[in-house]
Amino acid sequence: MPATETPIAIQVEDLHKSFRIPTHRIDSLKERVVRPFATRDYRELHALDGISFEIRQGEFFGIVGRNGSGKSTLLKLLASIYRADSGRILMAGRLAPFIELGVGFNHELTARENVVLNGVMMGLTPAETRRRLDAVLEFAELGEFSDLKLKNYSSGMLVRLAFSLMLEVDADILLIDEVLAVGDAAFQQKCADAFHTMKAAGKTIVLVTHQMASVEEFCHRAMLISDGRIEEIGDPADVGRRYLQLNFEAAGASTTAESEEVVLREAWLENGAGERVTSVEYGEEVTLRLELEAKRELPGAHVGFVVADADAASVFELGSYVGDPHDPPPVPAGGRFRLAARWRNELVPGRYYVHLGVNRHGGGVAMHAPGILDFVVYGPESRGVVIPKGTIEATLEEGE
């Protein structure tokens, strides 16, 4: 990571940006004629509310946040597409933005003409742009389509052309929005290779993305924006975990359930700190708590649950008798009993469901309640069902 004494490339101080959103739209000519002097009411949308941060020269800086958090607004302010309401932005160096698909392109012109036009707009001379034209088209793999008007290009072709042009303008600062999320697998790998090259060359890069793997792979630091404010800034892994936690904290739902013999009063999950949660991180200790009540006397009760994945496949199950497992006591009518199941979460990221079952001692089902709770697991991407902690070693034995 660039040292703290490295010169500042981007400095943002107390940045504010709001938009006026009309509460009533006039969508037809008739409505405008009938109500020509009708006043319009607006509401204020505060996209950014006092953002301040610095990015050093040669730093690969990630910006993450949920949809509507303000990250794209911030990027457009950095690119001078929007004007801030207050605050200031200072930049040291020539800027190349890759903000939105096709922005700056004239779709009635050919790829060749657009490359020359946009290259000049980004600071190159016409002669420099023409010298680099072949390199742009070669990286984008669009040589045979260079004389085709952009209105006939697919979205993937436009992305390849715009990204290739950005690489050739020799900018000091690059602003990139979600480039790895668009295009085929081969082009995504070319983007990744280009990022590694630019990082090694000491370019200052600001990357806005939803892909936490990209943030951890490329970025020196990252920043999480939530509701127009900085939620966290620092180590990419820490920021990525916090982003995933925020992204899923509103997920999950629990429900009560009732049979002729048992009532489920409440069900919830707790994290290692004892806080109620609806999303859990891989490797974190998890506790499932259930509170139940017998509607009629039971000759003893066994409470169990199954955790199933989104495809309804059972992942694991746990269960216990209420009281002494060797001689379960009867549960009187109106008697309440609880279950607390603890385990270390080794599930791969995804959504999971809890199915509840209560059996009478001696046989018989007192309650079957599927889907009493659902929760989301976040963490490292992986295949399969669980991510076990372990080691693996492969050795080569020398032949005789």
CSV table of C-alpha atoms in Angstrom, one decimal:
chain,number,residue,atom,x,y,z
A,1,MET,CA,0.0,0.0,0.0
A,2,PRO,CA,1.3,3.5,-0.7
A,3,ALA,CA,3.0,5.1,2.3
A,4,THR,CA,1.2,7.8,4.2
A,5,GLU,CA,3.8,10.3,3.1
A,6,THR,CA,2.9,9.6,-0.6
A,7,PRO,CA,1.3,12.7,-2.1
A,8,ILE,CA,-2.5,12.9,-2.1
A,9,ALA,CA,-4.2,12.2,-5.4
A,10,ILE,CA,-7.8,12.8,-4.4
A,11,GLN,CA,-9.0,14.9,-1.4
A,12,VAL,CA,-12.7,15.1,-0.6
A,13,GLU,CA,-13.9,17.5,2.1
A,14,ASP,CA,-17.4,17.7,3.6
A,15,LEU,CA,-19.1,16.8,0.4
A,16,HIS,CA,-22.9,17.2,0.2
A,17,LYS,CA,-25.2,16.4,-2.7
A,18,SER,CA,-29.1,16.4,-2.7
A,19,PHE,CA,-31.6,15.9,-5.5
A,20,ARG,CA,-35.2,17.4,-5.7
A,21,ILE,CA,-37.6,14.6,-6.5
A,22,PRO,CA,-41.2,15.7,-7.6
A,23,THR,CA,-43.9,14.0,-5.5
A,24,HIS,CA,-46.3,14.2,-8.4
A,25,ARG,CA,-45.4,13.6,-12.0
A,26,ILE,CA,-47.2,15.1,-15.0
A,27,ASP,CA,-47.1,12.3,-17.5
A,28,SER,CA,-49.5,13.5,-20.2
A,29,LEU,CA,-50.2,16.6,-22.3
A,30,LYS,CA,-53.9,16.5,-21.2
A,31,GLU,CA,-52.9,16.8,-17.5
A,32,ARG,CA,-50.6,19.7,-18.3
A,33,VAL,CA,-53.3,21.5,-20.2
A,34,VAL,CA,-56.0,20.9,-17.6
A,35,ARG,CA,-53.7,22.0,-14.8
A,36,PRO,CA,-51.3,24.5,-16.4
A,37,PHE,CA,-50.6,26.4,-13.2
A,38,ALA,CA,-50.6,23.5,-10.7
A,39,THR,CA,-47.7,23.8,-8.3
A,40,ARG,CA,-45.3,21.0,-7.9
A,41,ASP,CA,-44.2,19.6,-4.6
A,42,TYR,CA,-40.8,18.1,-4.1
A,43,ARG,CA,-39.0,16.1,-1.6
A,44,GLU,CA,-35.3,16.3,-0.9
A,45,LEU,CA,-33.1,13.2,-1.4
A,46,HIS,CA,-29.8,13.6,0.4
A,47,ALA,CA,-27.5,11.4,-1.6
A,48,LEU,CA,-24.3,12.4,0.2
A,49,ASP,CA,-24.3,14.0,3.6
A,50,GLY,CA,-20.8,15.2,4.6
A,51,ILE,CA,-18.3,12.8,3.0
A,52,SER,CA,-14.6,13.4,3.7
A,53,PHE,CA,-11.7,11.1,2.7
A,54,GLU,CA,-8.3,11.1,1.0
A,55,ILE,CA,-6.8,8.8,-1.6
A,56,ARG,CA,-3.0,8.6,-2.0
A,57,GLN,CA,-1.2,8.5,-5.3
A,58,GLY,CA,-0.7,4.9,-6.5
A,59,GLU,CA,-3.5,3.6,-4.3
A,60,PHE,CA,-6.2,1.2,-5.5
A,61,PHE,CA,-9.2,2.4,-3.6
A,62,GLY,CA,-12.6,0.5,-3.5
A,63,ILE,CA,-16.0,2.0,-2.8
A,64,VAL,CA,-18.8,-0.3,-1.9
A,65,GLY,CA,-22.4,0.2,-0.6
A,66,ARG,CA,-25.9,-1.0,-1.2
A,67,ASN,CA,-28.0,0.3,-4.0
A,68,GLY,CA,-29.0,3.9,-3.2
A,69,SER,CA,-26.2,4.4,-0.7
A,70,GLY,CA,-24.7,7.3,-2.7
A,71,LYS,CA,-21.6,5.6,-4.1
A,72,SER,CA,-22.4,6.2,-7.8
A,73,THR,CA,-23.3,9.8,-7.0
A,74,LEU,CA,-19.9,10.2,-5.4
A,75,LEU,CA,-18.2,8.8,-8.5
A,76,LYS,CA,-20.1,11.2,-10.7
A,77,LEU,CA,-19.0,14.1,-8.5
A,78,LEU,CA,-15.4,12.9,-8.8
A,79,ALA,CA,-15.8,12.8,-12.6
A,80,SER,CA,-17.4,16.3,-12.7
A,81,ILE,CA,-20.6,14.9,-14.1
A,82,TYR,CA,-22.5,16.3,-11.1
A,83,ARG,CA,-21.8,19.5,-9.2
A,84,ALA,CA,-21.7,19.3,-5.4
A,85,ASP,CA,-24.1,21.4,-3.3
A,86,SER,CA,-21.2,22.1,-0.9
A,87,GLY,CA,-17.8,20.8,0.0
A,88,ARG,CA,-14.8,20.5,-2.3
A,89,ILE,CA,-12.9,17.9,-4.4
A,90,LEU,CA,-9.2,18.3,-5.1
A,91,MET,CA,-7.5,16.1,-7.7
A,92,ALA,CA,-3.8,15.9,-8.7
A,93,GLY,CA,-3.5,14.5,-12.2
A,94,ARG,CA,-5.3,13.7,-15.4
A,95,LEU,CA,-8.6,11.8,-15.0
A,96,ALA,CA,-10.1,9.0,-17.0
A,97,PRO,CA,-13.7,8.0,-16.0
A,98,PHE,CA,-15.4,4.7,-16.8
A,99,ILE,CA,-18.7,5.5,-15.2
A,100,GLU,CA,-21.6,4.2,-17.2
A,101,LEU,CA,-22.1,2.1,-20.2
A,102,GLY,CA,-21.7,4.2,-23.4
A,103,VAL,CA,-21.4,7.6,-21.7
A,104,GLY,CA,-19.6,10.0,-24.0
A,105,PHE,CA,-20.1,7.8,-27.1
A,106,ASN,CA,-22.0,9.1,-30.1
A,107,HIS,CA,-24.0,6.0,-31.3
A,108,GLU,CA,-24.4,7.5,-34.8
A,109,LEU,CA,-20.6,7.4,-35.3
A,110,THR,CA,-18.3,4.4,-35.9
A,111,ALA,CA,-16.0,2.8,-33.3
A,112,ARG,CA,-13.0,4.4,-35.0
A,113,GLU,CA,-14.6,7.9,-34.9
A,114,ASN,CA,-15.7,7.5,-31.2
A,115,VAL,CA,-12.2,6.4,-30.1
A,116,VAL,CA,-10.7,9.5,-31.7
A,117,LEU,CA,-13.3,11.8,-30.3
A,118,ASN,CA,-13.2,10.4,-26.8
A,119,GLY,CA,-9.5,10.2,-26.8
A,120,VAL,CA,-9.2,13.9,-27.5
A,121,MET,CA,-11.9,14.6,-24.8
A,122,MET,CA,-9.7,12.7,-22.3
A,123,GLY,CA,-6.6,14.8,-23.1
A,124,LEU,CA,-4.9,13.1,-26.0
A,125,THR,CA,-4.0,14.9,-29.2
A,126,PRO,CA,-5.8,13.7,-32.4
A,127,ALA,CA,-2.5,12.3,-33.6
A,128,GLU,CA,-1.9,10.4,-30.3
A,129,THR,CA,-5.4,9.0,-30.4
A,130,ARG,CA,-5.0,7.7,-34.0
A,131,ARG,CA,-1.6,6.1,-33.1
A,132,ARG,CA,-3.3,4.2,-30.3
A,133,LEU,CA,-6.4,3.3,-32.2
A,134,ASP,CA,-5.2,-0.2,-33.2
A,135,ALA,CA,-4.2,-1.0,-29.6
A,136,VAL,CA,-7.7,0.0,-28.4
A,137,LEU,CA,-9.5,-2.1,-31.0
A,138,GLU,CA,-7.1,-5.0,-30.5
A,139,PHE,CA,-7.7,-5.1,-26.7
A,140,ALA,CA,-11.4,-4.8,-27.2
A,141,GLU,CA,-11.3,-7.5,-29.9
A,142,LEU,CA,-13.4,-5.3,-32.2
A,143,GLY,CA,-11.1,-4.9,-35.2
A,144,GLU,CA,-13.6,-6.3,-37.7
A,145,PHE,CA,-16.3,-4.1,-36.3
A,146,SER,CA,-14.3,-0.8,-36.2
A,147,ASP,CA,-16.3,0.8,-39.0
A,148,LEU,CA,-19.7,-0.3,-37.6
A,149,LYS,CA,-21.9,2.4,-36.0
A,150,LEU,CA,-22.2,2.0,-32.2
A,151,LYS,CA,-26.0,1.9,-32.4
A,152,ASN,CA,-25.4,-1.6,-33.8
A,153,TYR,CA,-23.1,-2.7,-31.0
A,154,SER,CA,-24.2,-5.0,-28.2
A,155,SER,CA,-23.8,-3.9,-24.6
A,156,GLY,CA,-20.8,-6.2,-24.2
A,157,MET,CA,-19.1,-4.7,-27.3
A,158,LEU,CA,-19.6,-1.2,-25.9
A,159,VAL,CA,-18.1,-2.2,-22.5
A,160,ARG,CA,-15.0,-3.6,-24.2
A,161,LEU,CA,-14.5,-0.5,-26.3
A,162,ALA,CA,-14.9,1.9,-23.4
A,163,PHE,CA,-12.7,0.0,-21.1
A,164,SER,CA,-10.0,-0.4,-23.8
A,165,LEU,CA,-10.0,3.3,-24.5
A,166,MET,CA,-9.7,4.1,-20.8
A,167,LEU,CA,-6.5,2.0,-20.7
A,168,GLU,CA,-4.9,3.8,-23.5
A,169,VAL,CA,-5.3,7.4,-22.4
A,170,ASP,CA,-2.4,7.2,-19.8
A,171,ALA,CA,-4.5,8.9,-17.1
A,172,ASP,CA,-3.1,9.5,-13.7
A,173,ILE,CA,-6.4,8.7,-12.0
A,174,LEU,CA,-9.0,6.2,-13.2
A,175,LEU,CA,-12.6,6.0,-12.0
A,176,ILE,CA,-14.2,2.7,-12.7
A,177,ASP,CA,-17.7,1.6,-12.0
A,178,GLU,CA,-18.7,-2.1,-12.0
A,179,VAL,CA,-16.6,-3.1,-15.1
A,180,LEU,CA,-16.0,-6.6,-13.9
A,181,ALA,CA,-19.8,-7.2,-13.6
A,182,VAL,CA,-20.3,-6.8,-17.3
A,183,GLY,CA,-19.0,-8.8,-20.3
A,184,ASP,CA,-18.2,-12.4,-20.8
A,185,ALA,CA,-15.8,-14.4,-18.6
A,186,ALA,CA,-12.8,-13.9,-21.0
A,187,PHE,CA,-13.2,-10.2,-21.0
A,188,GLN,CA,-13.6,-10.1,-17.2
A,189,GLN,CA,-10.2,-11.9,-16.9
A,190,LYS,CA,-8.7,-9.4,-19.3
A,191,CYS,CA,-10.0,-6.6,-17.0
A,192,ALA,CA,-8.5,-8.4,-14.0
A,193,ASP,CA,-5.1,-8.7,-15.7
A,194,ALA,CA,-5.2,-5.0,-16.7
A,195,PHE,CA,-6.0,-4.1,-13.0
A,196,HIS,CA,-3.0,-6.0,-11.8
A,197,THR,CA,-0.8,-4.3,-14.4
A,198,MET,CA,-2.1,-0.8,-13.5
A,199,LYS,CA,-1.7,-1.6,-9.8
A,200,ALA,CA,1.9,-2.6,-10.4
A,201,ALA,CA,2.4,0.6,-12.4
A,202,GLY,CA,1.3,2.8,-9.5
A,203,LYS,CA,-1.8,4.1,-11.1
A,204,THR,CA,-4.4,5.7,-8.8
A,205,ILE,CA,-7.6,3.8,-9.2
A,206,VAL,CA,-11.1,4.2,-7.7
A,207,LEU,CA,-13.2,1.1,-8.2
A,208,VAL,CA,-17.0,1.0,-7.3
A,209,THR,CA,-18.3,-2.5,-7.2
A,210,HIS,CA,-20.6,-5.0,-5.5
A,211,GLN,CA,-18.1,-7.8,-5.8
A,212,MET,CA,-16.3,-8.2,-2.5
A,213,ALA,CA,-13.8,-10.7,-4.0
A,214,SER,CA,-12.6,-7.9,-6.4
A,215,VAL,CA,-12.2,-5.5,-3.5
A,216,GLU,CA,-10.1,-7.9,-1.5
A,217,GLU,CA,-8.0,-9.0,-4.6
A,218,PHE,CA,-7.2,-5.5,-5.9
A,219,CYS,CA,-7.7,-2.8,-3.4
A,220,HIS,CA,-5.2,-1.4,-0.8
A,221,ARG,CA,-8.1,0.2,1.1
A,222,ALA,CA,-11.9,0.3,0.8
A,223,MET,CA,-14.7,2.5,1.9
A,224,LEU,CA,-18.3,1.5,2.7
A,225,ILE,CA,-21.0,4.1,2.2
A,226,SER,CA,-24.5,3.8,3.7
A,227,ASP,CA,-27.3,6.3,3.5
A,228,GLY,CA,-24.9,9.0,2.1
A,229,ARG,CA,-22.4,8.7,5.0
A,230,ILE,CA,-19.1,6.8,5.5
A,231,GLU,CA,-19.9,3.6,7.4
A,232,GLU,CA,-16.3,2.2,7.5
A,233,ILE,CA,-13.0,2.9,5.8
A,234,GLY,CA,-9.9,0.8,5.9
A,235,ASP,CA,-8.8,-2.8,5.3
A,236,PRO,CA,-10.7,-4.3,2.3
A,237,ALA,CA,-11.5,-7.5,4.1
A,238,ASP,CA,-13.0,-5.7,7.1
A,239,VAL,CA,-15.0,-3.4,4.9
A,240,GLY,CA,-16.2,-6.3,2.8
A,241,ARG,CA,-17.5,-8.2,5.9
A,242,ARG,CA,-19.3,-5.1,7.1
A,243,TYR,CA,-20.9,-4.5,3.7
A,244,LEU,CA,-22.2,-8.1,3.6
A,245,GLN,CA,-23.5,-7.7,7.1
A,246,LEU,CA,-25.4,-4.5,6.2
A,247,ASN,CA,-26.6,-6.0,3.0
A,248,PHE,CA,-28.3,-8.9,4.8
A,249,GLU,CA,-29.3,-7.4,8.2
A,250,ALA,CA,-32.8,-6.8,7.0
A,251,ALA,CA,-33.1,-10.3,5.7
A,252,GLY,CA,-34.7,-13.2,7.5
A,253,ALA,CA,-38.1,-13.7,8.9
A,254,SER,CA,-39.5,-15.8,11.8
A,255,THR,CA,-43.0,-16.9,12.5
A,256,THR,CA,-45.0,-18.4,15.2
A,257,ALA,CA,-46.6,-21.8,14.7
A,258,GLU,CA,-49.3,-23.9,16.4
A,259,SER,CA,-50.6,-27.4,16.4
A,260,GLU,CA,-53.3,-29.1,18.5
A,261,GLU,CA,-50.6,-29.9,21.2
A,262,VAL,CA,-47.8,-27.3,21.0
A,263,VAL,CA,-47.5,-23.5,20.3
A,264,LEU,CA,-44.2,-22.0,19.1
A,265,ARG,CA,-44.1,-18.6,20.8
A,266,GLU,CA,-40.8,-17.3,19.4
A,267,ALA,CA,-37.8,-18.3,17.4
A,268,TRP,CA,-34.6,-16.4,16.8
A,269,LEU,CA,-30.9,-16.5,16.1
A,270,GLU,CA,-28.1,-15.0,18.2
A,271,ASN,CA,-24.5,-14.3,17.2
A,272,GLY,CA,-21.5,-15.0,19.5
A,273,ALA,CA,-22.1,-11.7,21.4
A,274,GLY,CA,-25.7,-12.8,22.2
A,275,GLU,CA,-27.3,-10.3,19.8
A,276,ARG,CA,-30.3,-11.2,17.8
A,277,VAL,CA,-29.4,-11.4,14.1
A,278,THR,CA,-30.9,-12.4,10.8
A,279,SER,CA,-27.6,-13.0,9.0
A,280,VAL,CA,-24.4,-14.8,10.2
A,281,GLU,CA,-20.9,-14.8,9.1
A,282,TYR,CA,-18.9,-17.9,8.2
A,283,GLY,CA,-16.9,-19.1,11.2
A,284,GLU,CA,-19.1,-17.3,13.7
A,285,GLU,CA,-20.7,-19.0,16.7
A,286,VAL,CA,-24.5,-19.2,16.2
A,287,THR,CA,-27.3,-19.9,18.7
A,288,LEU,CA,-30.8,-20.9,17.8
A,289,ARG,CA,-33.4,-20.2,20.5
A,290,LEU,CA,-36.9,-21.5,20.6
A,291,GLU,CA,-39.7,-20.8,23.1
A,292,LEU,CA,-42.6,-23.3,23.1
A,293,GLU,CA,-45.7,-24.0,25.2
A,294,ALA,CA,-47.7,-27.2,25.6
A,295,LYS,CA,-51.5,-26.8,24.9
A,296,ARG,CA,-52.1,-30.2,26.5
A,297,GLU,CA,-50.1,-32.5,28.7
A,298,LEU,CA,-47.3,-34.3,27.0
A,299,PRO,CA,-45.7,-37.5,28.3
A,300,GLY,CA,-42.3,-36.0,27.7
A,301,ALA,CA,-41.1,-34.1,24.6
A,302,HIS,CA,-38.3,-34.2,22.1
A,303,VAL,CA,-37.5,-31.0,20.3
A,304,GLY,CA,-35.5,-31.1,17.1
A,305,PHE,CA,-34.9,-29.0,14.0
A,306,VAL,CA,-33.4,-29.3,10.5
A,307,VAL,CA,-31.5,-26.6,8.7
A,308,ALA,CA,-32.1,-26.8,4.9
A,309,ASP,CA,-30.7,-24.8,2.0
A,310,ALA,CA,-32.6,-22.8,-0.6
A,311,ASP,CA,-33.1,-26.0,-2.7
A,312,ALA,CA,-34.8,-27.6,0.3
A,313,ALA,CA,-31.9,-30.1,0.8
A,314,SER,CA,-31.3,-30.9,4.5
A,315,VAL,CA,-27.9,-29.7,5.6
A,316,PHE,CA,-27.9,-30.9,9.3
A,317,GLU,CA,-30.2,-31.5,12.2
A,318,LEU,CA,-30.0,-31.3,16.0
A,319,GLY,CA,-32.4,-32.4,18.7
A,320,SER,CA,-32.8,-33.0,22.4
A,321,TYR,CA,-35.3,-34.3,25.0
A,322,VAL,CA,-36.8,-31.7,27.3
A,323,GLY,CA,-35.3,-32.4,30.7
A,324,ASP,CA,-33.5,-35.7,31.5
A,325,PRO,CA,-32.8,-37.5,28.2
A,326,HIS,CA,-32.9,-40.9,30.0
A,327,ASP,CA,-36.2,-40.2,31.8
A,328,PRO,CA,-38.0,-37.2,30.2
A,329,PRO,CA,-40.5,-35.7,32.6
A,330,PRO,CA,-44.1,-35.0,31.4
A,331,VAL,CA,-44.8,-31.4,30.2
A,332,PRO,CA,-48.0,-30.1,31.8
A,333,ALA,CA,-50.7,-28.2,29.8
A,334,GLY,CA,-49.6,-24.6,29.8
A,335,GLY,CA,-46.0,-25.6,30.6
A,336,ARG,CA,-43.3,-23.7,28.7
A,337,PHE,CA,-40.0,-25.2,27.5
A,338,ARG,CA,-37.1,-23.8,25.7
A,339,LEU,CA,-34.4,-24.9,23.3
A,340,ALA,CA,-30.9,-23.4,22.9
A,341,ALA,CA,-28.8,-25.0,20.1
A,342,ARG,CA,-25.3,-23.7,19.5
A,343,TRP,CA,-22.9,-24.5,16.7
A,344,ARG,CA,-20.0,-22.9,14.8
A,345,ASN,CA,-21.2,-21.8,11.4
A,346,GLU,CA,-19.4,-23.6,8.5
A,347,LEU,CA,-22.1,-23.1,5.9
A,348,VAL,CA,-21.3,-21.6,2.5
A,349,PRO,CA,-22.9,-18.3,1.7
A,350,GLY,CA,-26.6,-18.4,0.9
A,351,ARG,CA,-30.1,-18.5,2.5
A,352,TYR,CA,-31.1,-21.2,4.9
A,353,TYR,CA,-34.4,-22.3,6.5
A,354,VAL,CA,-35.1,-23.9,9.9
A,355,HIS,CA,-37.8,-26.6,10.1
A,356,LEU,CA,-39.1,-27.6,13.6
A,357,GLY,CA,-40.4,-30.8,14.9
A,358,VAL,CA,-41.7,-31.8,18.4
A,359,ASN,CA,-42.3,-35.5,19.2
A,360,ARG,CA,-44.0,-37.0,22.2
A,361,HIS,CA,-42.0,-39.3,24.4
A,362,GLY,CA,-43.0,-42.8,23.5
A,363,GLY,CA,-43.9,-42.0,19.9
A,364,GLY,CA,-46.0,-39.6,17.9
A,365,VAL,CA,-45.6,-36.1,16.4
A,366,ALA,CA,-46.9,-33.2,18.5
A,367,MET,CA,-45.8,-30.5,16.0
A,368,HIS,CA,-44.3,-30.2,12.6
A,369,ALA,CA,-43.6,-26.6,11.6
A,370,PRO,CA,-41.5,-26.1,8.4
A,371,GLY,CA,-39.8,-22.7,7.7
A,372,ILE,CA,-40.1,-21.2,11.2
A,373,LEU,CA,-37.0,-19.1,10.6
A,374,ASP,CA,-34.8,-18.2,7.7
A,375,PHE,CA,-31.4,-16.6,7.7
A,376,VAL,CA,-28.5,-15.6,5.4
A,377,VAL,CA,-24.9,-16.7,5.6
A,378,TYR,CA,-22.2,-14.4,4.3
A,379,GLY,CA,-18.5,-14.9,3.9
A,380,PRO,CA,-16.0,-16.4,1.4
A,381,GLU,CA,-17.4,-17.6,-1.8
A,382,SER,CA,-17.2,-21.4,-2.1
A,383,ARG,CA,-18.9,-24.4,-3.7
A,384,GLY,CA,-20.6,-27.2,-1.9
A,385,VAL,CA,-22.5,-27.0,1.4
A,386,VAL,CA,-20.0,-26.4,4.1
A,387,ILE,CA,-16.5,-24.9,4.3
A,388,PRO,CA,-14.7,-27.2,6.8
A,389,LYS,CA,-11.6,-26.0,8.7
A,390,GLY,CA,-8.7,-28.2,7.9
A,391,THR,CA,-5.4,-28.6,6.1
A,392,ILE,CA,-4.4,-30.4,2.9
A,393,GLU,CA,-1.0,-31.5,1.7
A,394,ALA,CA,0.1,-33.0,-1.5
A,395,THR,CA,3.6,-34.5,-1.9
A,396,LEU,CA,5.6,-36.0,-4.7
A,397,GLU,CA,7.6,-39.1,-3.9
A,398,GLU,CA,10.8,-39.5,-5.8
A,399,GLY,CA,11.1,-42.6,-7.9
A,400,GLU,CA,13.7,-45.2,-7.2
